[in-house]
Amino acid sequence: MAKRRRTSLVRAGVGTDPAYGSVMPPIYLSSTFQIDGLDKRGNYEYSRTRNPTRDELSGALAELEGGIGCAVTSSGMGALTLILHLLGPDDLVFAPYDCYGRSYWLFRALAEKKHFKLKFIDTYDNDALDEAFKEKPKMVFVETPSNPVMRIADIADIAKRTHDAGGLLVCDNTFLSPMLQRCLDLGADIAYHSTTKFLNGHSDVVGGAVIVKDDEELMQELHLWNNSLGTIGSPFDSYMTLRGLRTLEVRVTRAQGNTEIIADFLDKHYKVETVFYPGLESHPGHEIAKEQQDGFGAMLSFELKGDLDAFLKKLGVFSLAQSLGGTESLINHPASMTHVSMGAEARAKAGVTDNLLRLSIGIEHIDDLIDDLEGALNAA
Ligand code: PLP
């Protein structure tokens, strides 16, 4: 009997230990596995190639995202590196001009080294897409909602355009997780994640994953590159991420509930210029987000009208830190932190202003989060 997604997540690997019947799957740290004879080879020989703990996580992530398989990587950037190795020097790639700063850096740096041809495009503007798709991209990337200004790309529409051009659509699903956005069902061919964020969810692992919708050959090619580049995730990180995954639904539900209240609160505050949250009706991507997402997520950004230093110094619950998607609430200043590597010009184009702050909302009591923000805004 097919289990519901939440049940599959909670029960991933439970009760499968062949040695002692441990309820939770054990962690296999061994780098190598004994072979019974040259004519009797099992599934496991060397952990860079395959490892049972990594396979456990890979199976759970593939099922969660609705794909046929998953390559588990050492970081979200490792996942992107892996995907970009599918390309050759004559292949044209479209990437969003306002994606995560380090992804932007990697796209640009590898294109400069002639690994592929690159065009940064506006994935939120139909006219710009009409113009861009006059060329035939081999691979198109979307990041939706985008980091940090939460722009929404219409995945089904871009999938159609990409497939008509004979290309593959790749979706960075980090900000929502498959709990809130089924990007493969919407038409993407590949989904990838920084599992560092909501999937692990406890800010104690750096990891990534690449999930393929239905093309077995493509999946095998990605496994081959993962093994050859050595971008694989470690058994310990895989174990931790599997542990985090079990509570994904309850964490995301609570964090999202908090975020909706905070978005409304900030939207009405006189010290806030603009709030970027797709759950607000005023957000330009609200209608598409409502259609293609199962919720608006636990990330938002806003522009502060006031003194940035005074605001940040006054905060006592929110931690000023990179990253997102943990149980604890974080605040980030993209212009000097996560998006500094883009350079000032690209940041200006992407709308990453100097007074923009990004919040990753956790699962703390909502009253403490609101009190913290209110105190800091009044001090700003
Ligand atoms: N994609 C997005 C949307 C991100 O926010 C990040 C990191 O912040 C990454 C990819 C890269 O992931 P990692 O830090 O795990 O390498």
Coordinates of C-alpha atoms and ligand atoms in Angstrom, one line a residue:
M1 CA 0.0 0.0 0.0
A2 CA 1.4 3.4 -1.0
K3 CA 2.0 5.5 2.1
R4 CA 1.2 9.2 2.4
R5 CA 4.3 11.5 2.1
R6 CA 4.4 12.4 5.8
T7 CA 4.3 8.8 6.8
S8 CA 7.0 7.8 4.3
L9 CA 9.3 10.5 5.7
V10 CA 8.8 9.6 9.3
R11 CA 9.3 5.9 8.5
A12 CA 12.3 6.1 6.1
G13 CA 14.6 3.2 6.8
V14 CA 12.7 2.3 10.1
G15 CA 13.0 -1.4 11.0
T16 CA 15.3 -2.3 8.1
D17 CA 18.5 -3.2 10.1
P18 CA 19.4 -6.8 9.2
A19 CA 22.0 -7.2 11.9
Y20 CA 20.3 -6.4 15.2
G21 CA 16.8 -5.1 14.3
S22 CA 17.5 -1.6 15.5
V23 CA 14.4 0.6 14.9
M24 CA 16.4 3.5 13.5
P25 CA 18.7 2.6 10.5
P26 CA 22.3 2.4 11.6
I27 CA 25.0 4.7 10.2
Y28 CA 27.7 3.0 8.0
L29 CA 30.8 5.0 8.3
S30 CA 33.1 2.5 6.7
S31 CA 35.0 3.8 3.7
T32 CA 35.2 0.3 2.2
F33 CA 33.3 -3.0 2.1
Q34 CA 34.5 -6.6 2.0
I35 CA 33.9 -8.5 -1.2
D36 CA 33.1 -12.2 -0.8
G37 CA 35.0 -13.1 -4.0
L38 CA 35.7 -11.5 -7.4
D39 CA 32.7 -13.4 -8.8
K40 CA 30.4 -12.4 -5.8
R41 CA 30.1 -8.6 -5.8
G42 CA 27.5 -6.9 -3.7
N43 CA 26.0 -3.4 -3.9
Y44 CA 28.8 -1.8 -1.8
E45 CA 32.5 -1.7 -2.4
Y46 CA 33.8 1.8 -1.7
S47 CA 31.9 4.6 0.0
R48 CA 32.6 7.3 -2.5
T49 CA 30.8 5.2 -5.1
R50 CA 28.0 3.9 -2.9
N51 CA 27.3 3.9 0.8
P52 CA 24.2 2.4 2.5
T53 CA 23.5 5.4 4.7
R54 CA 23.8 7.8 1.8
D55 CA 21.5 5.5 -0.2
E56 CA 18.9 5.6 2.6
L57 CA 18.8 9.4 2.4
S58 CA 18.8 9.3 -1.4
G59 CA 15.8 7.0 -1.5
A60 CA 13.9 9.2 1.0
L61 CA 14.6 12.4 -1.0
A62 CA 13.7 10.9 -4.3
E63 CA 10.4 9.7 -2.9
L64 CA 9.7 13.1 -1.3
E65 CA 10.4 15.1 -4.4
G66 CA 8.7 12.5 -6.7
G67 CA 11.7 11.5 -8.8
I68 CA 13.2 8.3 -9.8
G69 CA 16.5 8.8 -8.0
C70 CA 18.7 11.2 -6.1
A71 CA 22.4 12.0 -6.0
V72 CA 23.4 13.2 -2.5
T73 CA 26.1 15.8 -2.5
S74 CA 28.3 17.5 0.1
S75 CA 26.6 20.9 -0.3
G76 CA 24.0 22.8 -2.4
M77 CA 26.9 24.2 -4.4
G78 CA 28.1 20.6 -4.9
A79 CA 24.7 19.8 -6.3
L80 CA 24.9 22.7 -8.7
T81 CA 28.5 21.8 -9.7
L82 CA 27.3 18.3 -10.5
I83 CA 24.5 19.4 -12.7
L84 CA 26.7 21.9 -14.6
H85 CA 29.0 18.9 -15.5
L86 CA 26.3 17.6 -17.8
L87 CA 27.1 20.5 -20.1
G88 CA 29.7 21.1 -22.8
P89 CA 31.3 24.2 -24.3
D90 CA 28.7 24.6 -27.0
D91 CA 25.7 24.3 -24.7
L92 CA 23.7 27.4 -23.9
V93 CA 22.5 27.8 -20.3
F94 CA 19.9 30.3 -19.0
A95 CA 20.2 31.2 -15.3
P96 CA 18.2 33.7 -13.3
Y97 CA 19.9 37.1 -12.9
D98 CA 18.9 37.3 -9.3
C99 CA 19.7 33.9 -7.8
Y100 CA 21.6 33.0 -4.7
G101 CA 24.9 35.0 -4.8
R102 CA 27.3 32.0 -4.8
S103 CA 25.3 30.2 -7.5
Y104 CA 25.5 33.4 -9.6
W105 CA 29.2 33.5 -9.1
L106 CA 29.6 29.8 -10.1
F107 CA 27.5 30.2 -13.3
R108 CA 29.5 33.3 -14.3
A109 CA 33.0 31.9 -13.4
L110 CA 32.5 28.6 -15.3
A111 CA 31.1 30.4 -18.3
E112 CA 34.1 32.6 -18.3
K113 CA 36.2 29.5 -18.4
K114 CA 34.2 28.3 -21.4
H115 CA 32.6 25.3 -19.7
F116 CA 29.3 26.4 -21.4
K117 CA 27.6 29.5 -22.8
L118 CA 25.6 31.5 -20.4
K119 CA 22.8 34.0 -20.5
F120 CA 21.4 35.5 -17.3
I121 CA 17.6 35.9 -17.8
D122 CA 14.6 37.4 -16.1
T123 CA 12.5 34.3 -15.3
Y124 CA 9.7 36.5 -14.0
D125 CA 9.0 38.5 -17.1
N126 CA 7.0 37.0 -20.0
D127 CA 8.3 39.5 -22.6
A128 CA 11.9 38.9 -21.5
L129 CA 11.3 35.1 -21.7
D130 CA 9.8 35.4 -25.3
E131 CA 12.9 37.3 -26.3
A132 CA 15.4 34.9 -24.5
F133 CA 13.8 31.7 -25.9
K134 CA 14.4 32.8 -29.5
E135 CA 17.7 31.1 -28.7
K136 CA 17.7 27.3 -27.9
P137 CA 19.0 26.7 -24.4
K138 CA 20.2 23.2 -23.5
M139 CA 19.5 23.9 -19.8
V140 CA 17.4 26.4 -18.0
F141 CA 17.6 27.2 -14.3
V142 CA 14.9 28.6 -12.1
E143 CA 15.1 29.5 -8.4
T144 CA 11.6 30.2 -7.1
P145 CA 11.0 31.9 -4.7
S146 CA 14.3 33.6 -5.5
N147 CA 16.9 34.4 -2.9
P148 CA 16.5 37.1 -1.4
V149 CA 13.7 39.1 -3.1
M150 CA 11.3 36.2 -3.3
R151 CA 10.4 36.6 -7.0
I152 CA 8.1 33.8 -8.3
A153 CA 8.8 32.1 -11.6
D154 CA 6.0 30.2 -13.3
I155 CA 7.5 26.7 -13.4
A156 CA 5.0 25.1 -15.7
D157 CA 5.3 27.9 -18.3
I158 CA 9.1 27.9 -18.3
A159 CA 9.1 24.1 -18.5
K160 CA 7.0 24.2 -21.6
R161 CA 9.2 26.9 -23.2
T162 CA 12.3 24.9 -22.3
H163 CA 11.0 21.6 -23.6
D164 CA 9.8 23.2 -26.8
A165 CA 13.4 24.4 -27.2
G166 CA 14.6 20.9 -26.6
G167 CA 16.3 21.7 -23.2
L168 CA 16.1 20.5 -19.6
L169 CA 14.5 22.6 -16.8
V170 CA 16.4 22.6 -13.5
C171 CA 14.7 24.0 -10.4
D172 CA 16.4 25.1 -7.2
N173 CA 13.7 24.0 -4.7
T174 CA 15.7 25.0 -1.6
F175 CA 13.5 27.9 -0.3
L176 CA 10.2 25.8 -0.1
S177 CA 11.3 22.1 0.0
P178 CA 9.1 19.5 -1.7
M179 CA 6.7 19.8 1.2
L180 CA 5.5 23.1 -0.3
Q181 CA 6.5 22.9 -4.0
R182 CA 6.5 19.9 -6.3
C183 CA 8.7 21.3 -9.0
L184 CA 9.0 18.0 -10.9
D185 CA 5.2 17.6 -11.0
L186 CA 5.1 21.1 -12.4
G187 CA 7.4 20.2 -15.3
A188 CA 11.0 20.5 -14.1
D189 CA 13.3 17.7 -15.2
I190 CA 15.8 18.1 -12.3
A191 CA 15.3 19.5 -8.8
Y192 CA 18.1 20.4 -6.6
H193 CA 18.5 21.5 -3.0
S194 CA 20.8 22.9 -0.5
T195 CA 19.7 20.3 2.1
T196 CA 21.6 22.5 4.6
K197 CA 18.4 24.4 4.8
F198 CA 14.8 23.1 5.4
L199 CA 15.4 19.5 4.6
N200 CA 18.0 18.9 7.3
G201 CA 16.4 21.8 9.2
H202 CA 18.7 22.1 12.3
S203 CA 21.6 24.2 11.0
D204 CA 24.1 21.4 11.8
V205 CA 24.8 19.9 8.4
V206 CA 26.0 21.3 5.0
G207 CA 24.6 19.2 2.3
G208 CA 22.9 19.0 -1.1
A209 CA 20.9 16.8 -3.4
V210 CA 20.0 16.4 -7.1
I211 CA 16.7 14.6 -8.0
V212 CA 15.8 13.5 -11.5
K213 CA 12.2 13.2 -12.5
D214 CA 12.1 10.2 -14.9
D215 CA 15.2 9.9 -17.1
E216 CA 17.2 6.9 -15.9
E217 CA 20.1 7.6 -18.1
L218 CA 20.4 11.2 -16.8
M219 CA 20.3 9.9 -13.2
Q220 CA 23.1 7.4 -14.0
E221 CA 25.2 10.2 -15.6
L222 CA 24.8 12.3 -12.4
H223 CA 25.8 9.4 -10.2
L224 CA 28.8 8.9 -12.4
W225 CA 29.9 12.5 -12.1
N226 CA 29.2 12.5 -8.3
N227 CA 31.5 9.5 -7.9
S228 CA 34.1 11.0 -10.2
L229 CA 34.1 14.6 -8.9
G230 CA 34.0 13.3 -5.3
T231 CA 31.1 15.8 -4.6
I232 CA 29.3 13.1 -2.6
G233 CA 27.7 13.6 0.8
S234 CA 29.3 11.9 3.8
P235 CA 27.6 9.0 5.7
F236 CA 27.4 11.1 8.9
D237 CA 25.8 14.1 7.2
S238 CA 23.4 11.7 5.4
Y239 CA 22.4 10.2 8.7
M240 CA 21.8 13.6 10.2
T241 CA 19.8 14.8 7.3
L242 CA 17.6 11.7 7.3
R243 CA 17.0 12.4 11.0
G244 CA 16.0 16.0 10.2
L245 CA 13.8 15.0 7.4
R246 CA 11.4 13.1 9.7
T247 CA 10.2 16.3 11.2
L248 CA 10.1 18.4 8.0
E249 CA 6.3 18.7 7.9
V250 CA 5.8 19.8 11.5
R251 CA 8.8 22.2 11.3
V252 CA 7.7 23.8 8.0
T253 CA 4.1 24.1 9.1
R254 CA 5.0 25.9 12.3
A255 CA 7.6 28.1 10.7
Q256 CA 5.2 29.1 7.9
G257 CA 2.5 29.9 10.3
N258 CA 4.9 32.2 12.2
T259 CA 6.0 33.8 8.9
E260 CA 2.5 34.7 7.8
I261 CA 1.9 36.6 11.0
I262 CA 5.3 38.3 10.8
A263 CA 4.8 39.4 7.1
D264 CA 1.5 41.1 8.1
F265 CA 3.1 42.8 11.1
L266 CA 6.0 44.1 9.0
D267 CA 3.8 45.2 6.2
K268 CA 1.9 47.5 8.5
H269 CA 5.0 48.9 10.4
Y270 CA 6.0 52.5 9.7
K271 CA 9.7 51.6 9.8
V272 CA 9.4 49.1 7.0
E273 CA 9.4 50.2 3.3
T274 CA 8.6 47.1 1.4
V275 CA 7.9 43.5 2.4
F276 CA 8.8 40.7 -0.1
Y277 CA 6.6 37.7 0.8
P278 CA 4.6 35.8 -1.8
G279 CA 1.8 35.3 0.8
L280 CA 0.9 39.0 0.7
E281 CA -1.7 39.8 -1.9
S282 CA 0.4 42.8 -2.9
H283 CA 3.3 40.6 -4.0
P284 CA 3.5 40.5 -7.8
G285 CA 3.9 36.7 -7.8
H286 CA 1.1 36.0 -5.3
E287 CA -1.3 34.5 -7.8
I288 CA 1.3 32.1 -9.4
A289 CA 2.6 31.2 -5.9
K290 CA -1.0 30.4 -4.8
E291 CA -1.4 28.2 -7.8
Q292 CA 2.0 26.3 -7.9
Q293 CA 2.9 26.2 -4.2
D294 CA 1.3 24.3 -1.3
G295 CA 2.1 27.2 1.0
F296 CA 4.0 30.5 1.0
G297 CA 7.0 29.3 3.0
A298 CA 9.1 30.6 5.9
M299 CA 11.3 33.0 4.2
L300 CA 10.7 36.7 3.7
S301 CA 12.7 39.9 3.1
F302 CA 12.0 43.6 3.8
E303 CA 13.5 47.0 3.3
L304 CA 14.2 48.9 6.5
K305 CA 13.3 52.6 6.8
G306 CA 15.7 53.4 9.7
D307 CA 19.1 52.8 11.1
L308 CA 20.4 49.4 10.2
D309 CA 23.0 49.1 12.9
A310 CA 20.6 50.2 15.7
F311 CA 18.0 47.7 14.4
L312 CA 20.4 44.7 14.3
K313 CA 22.0 45.5 17.7
K314 CA 18.6 45.6 19.4
L315 CA 17.6 42.1 18.2
G316 CA 17.8 39.5 21.0
V317 CA 16.0 36.4 19.6
F318 CA 16.9 36.6 15.9
S319 CA 20.5 35.7 15.2
L320 CA 22.5 37.6 12.6
A321 CA 23.8 34.8 10.5
Q322 CA 24.1 33.3 7.0
S323 CA 21.9 30.4 6.0
L324 CA 18.3 29.6 6.5
G325 CA 15.7 26.9 7.1
G326 CA 16.6 25.9 10.7
T327 CA 14.4 25.7 13.7
E328 CA 15.9 29.0 15.0
S329 CA 15.1 32.4 13.4
L330 CA 17.9 34.1 11.5
I331 CA 18.4 37.5 10.0
N332 CA 20.8 38.2 7.1
H333 CA 22.0 41.3 5.4
P334 CA 22.3 40.0 1.7
A335 CA 24.2 43.0 0.4
S336 CA 27.2 42.3 2.7
M337 CA 26.6 38.6 3.5
T338 CA 25.0 36.0 1.2
H339 CA 25.1 38.1 -2.0
V340 CA 28.3 40.0 -1.7
S341 CA 30.0 37.7 -4.3
M342 CA 27.6 38.9 -7.0
G343 CA 29.2 42.4 -7.1
A344 CA 27.4 45.7 -6.7
E345 CA 26.2 46.0 -10.3
A346 CA 24.5 42.6 -10.4
R347 CA 23.1 43.2 -6.9
A348 CA 21.5 46.5 -8.0
K349 CA 20.0 44.8 -11.0
A350 CA 18.6 42.0 -8.8
G351 CA 17.0 44.5 -6.4
V352 CA 19.3 43.6 -3.5
T353 CA 19.4 47.0 -1.9
D354 CA 21.6 48.0 1.1
N355 CA 18.6 48.3 3.4
L356 CA 17.3 44.9 2.5
L357 CA 17.1 42.3 5.3
R358 CA 16.2 38.6 4.8
L359 CA 14.5 36.6 7.6
S360 CA 14.4 32.9 8.0
I361 CA 11.6 32.3 10.4
G362 CA 12.0 29.4 12.9
I363 CA 9.6 27.6 15.2
E364 CA 10.0 29.8 18.3
H365 CA 6.9 31.2 20.0
I366 CA 5.4 33.8 17.7
D367 CA 5.0 36.5 20.4
D368 CA 8.7 36.4 21.2
L369 CA 9.5 36.9 17.5
I370 CA 7.1 39.8 17.1
D371 CA 8.3 41.4 20.4
D372 CA 11.9 41.1 19.2
L373 CA 11.2 42.7 15.8
E374 CA 9.0 45.4 17.3
G375 CA 11.7 46.4 19.8
A376 CA 14.3 46.5 17.1
L377 CA 12.2 48.5 14.6
N378 CA 11.4 51.1 17.3
A379 CA 15.1 51.5 18.0
A380 CA 16.0 51.7 14.3
Ligands
PLP1 N1 20.6 27.6 -3.4 C1 20.0 28.4 -2.6 C2 18.7 29.0 -2.9 C3 20.7 28.8 -1.4 O1 20.1 29.7 -0.6 C4 22.0 28.2 -1.1 C5 22.7 28.6 0.1 O2 22.4 29.6 0.8 C6 22.5 27.3 -2.0 C7 21.8 27.0 -3.1 C8 23.9 26.7 -1.8 O3 23.8 25.7 -0.8 P1 25.0 25.3 0.2 O4 25.3 26.5 1.1 O5 24.5 24.1 0.9 O6 26.2 25.0 -0.7

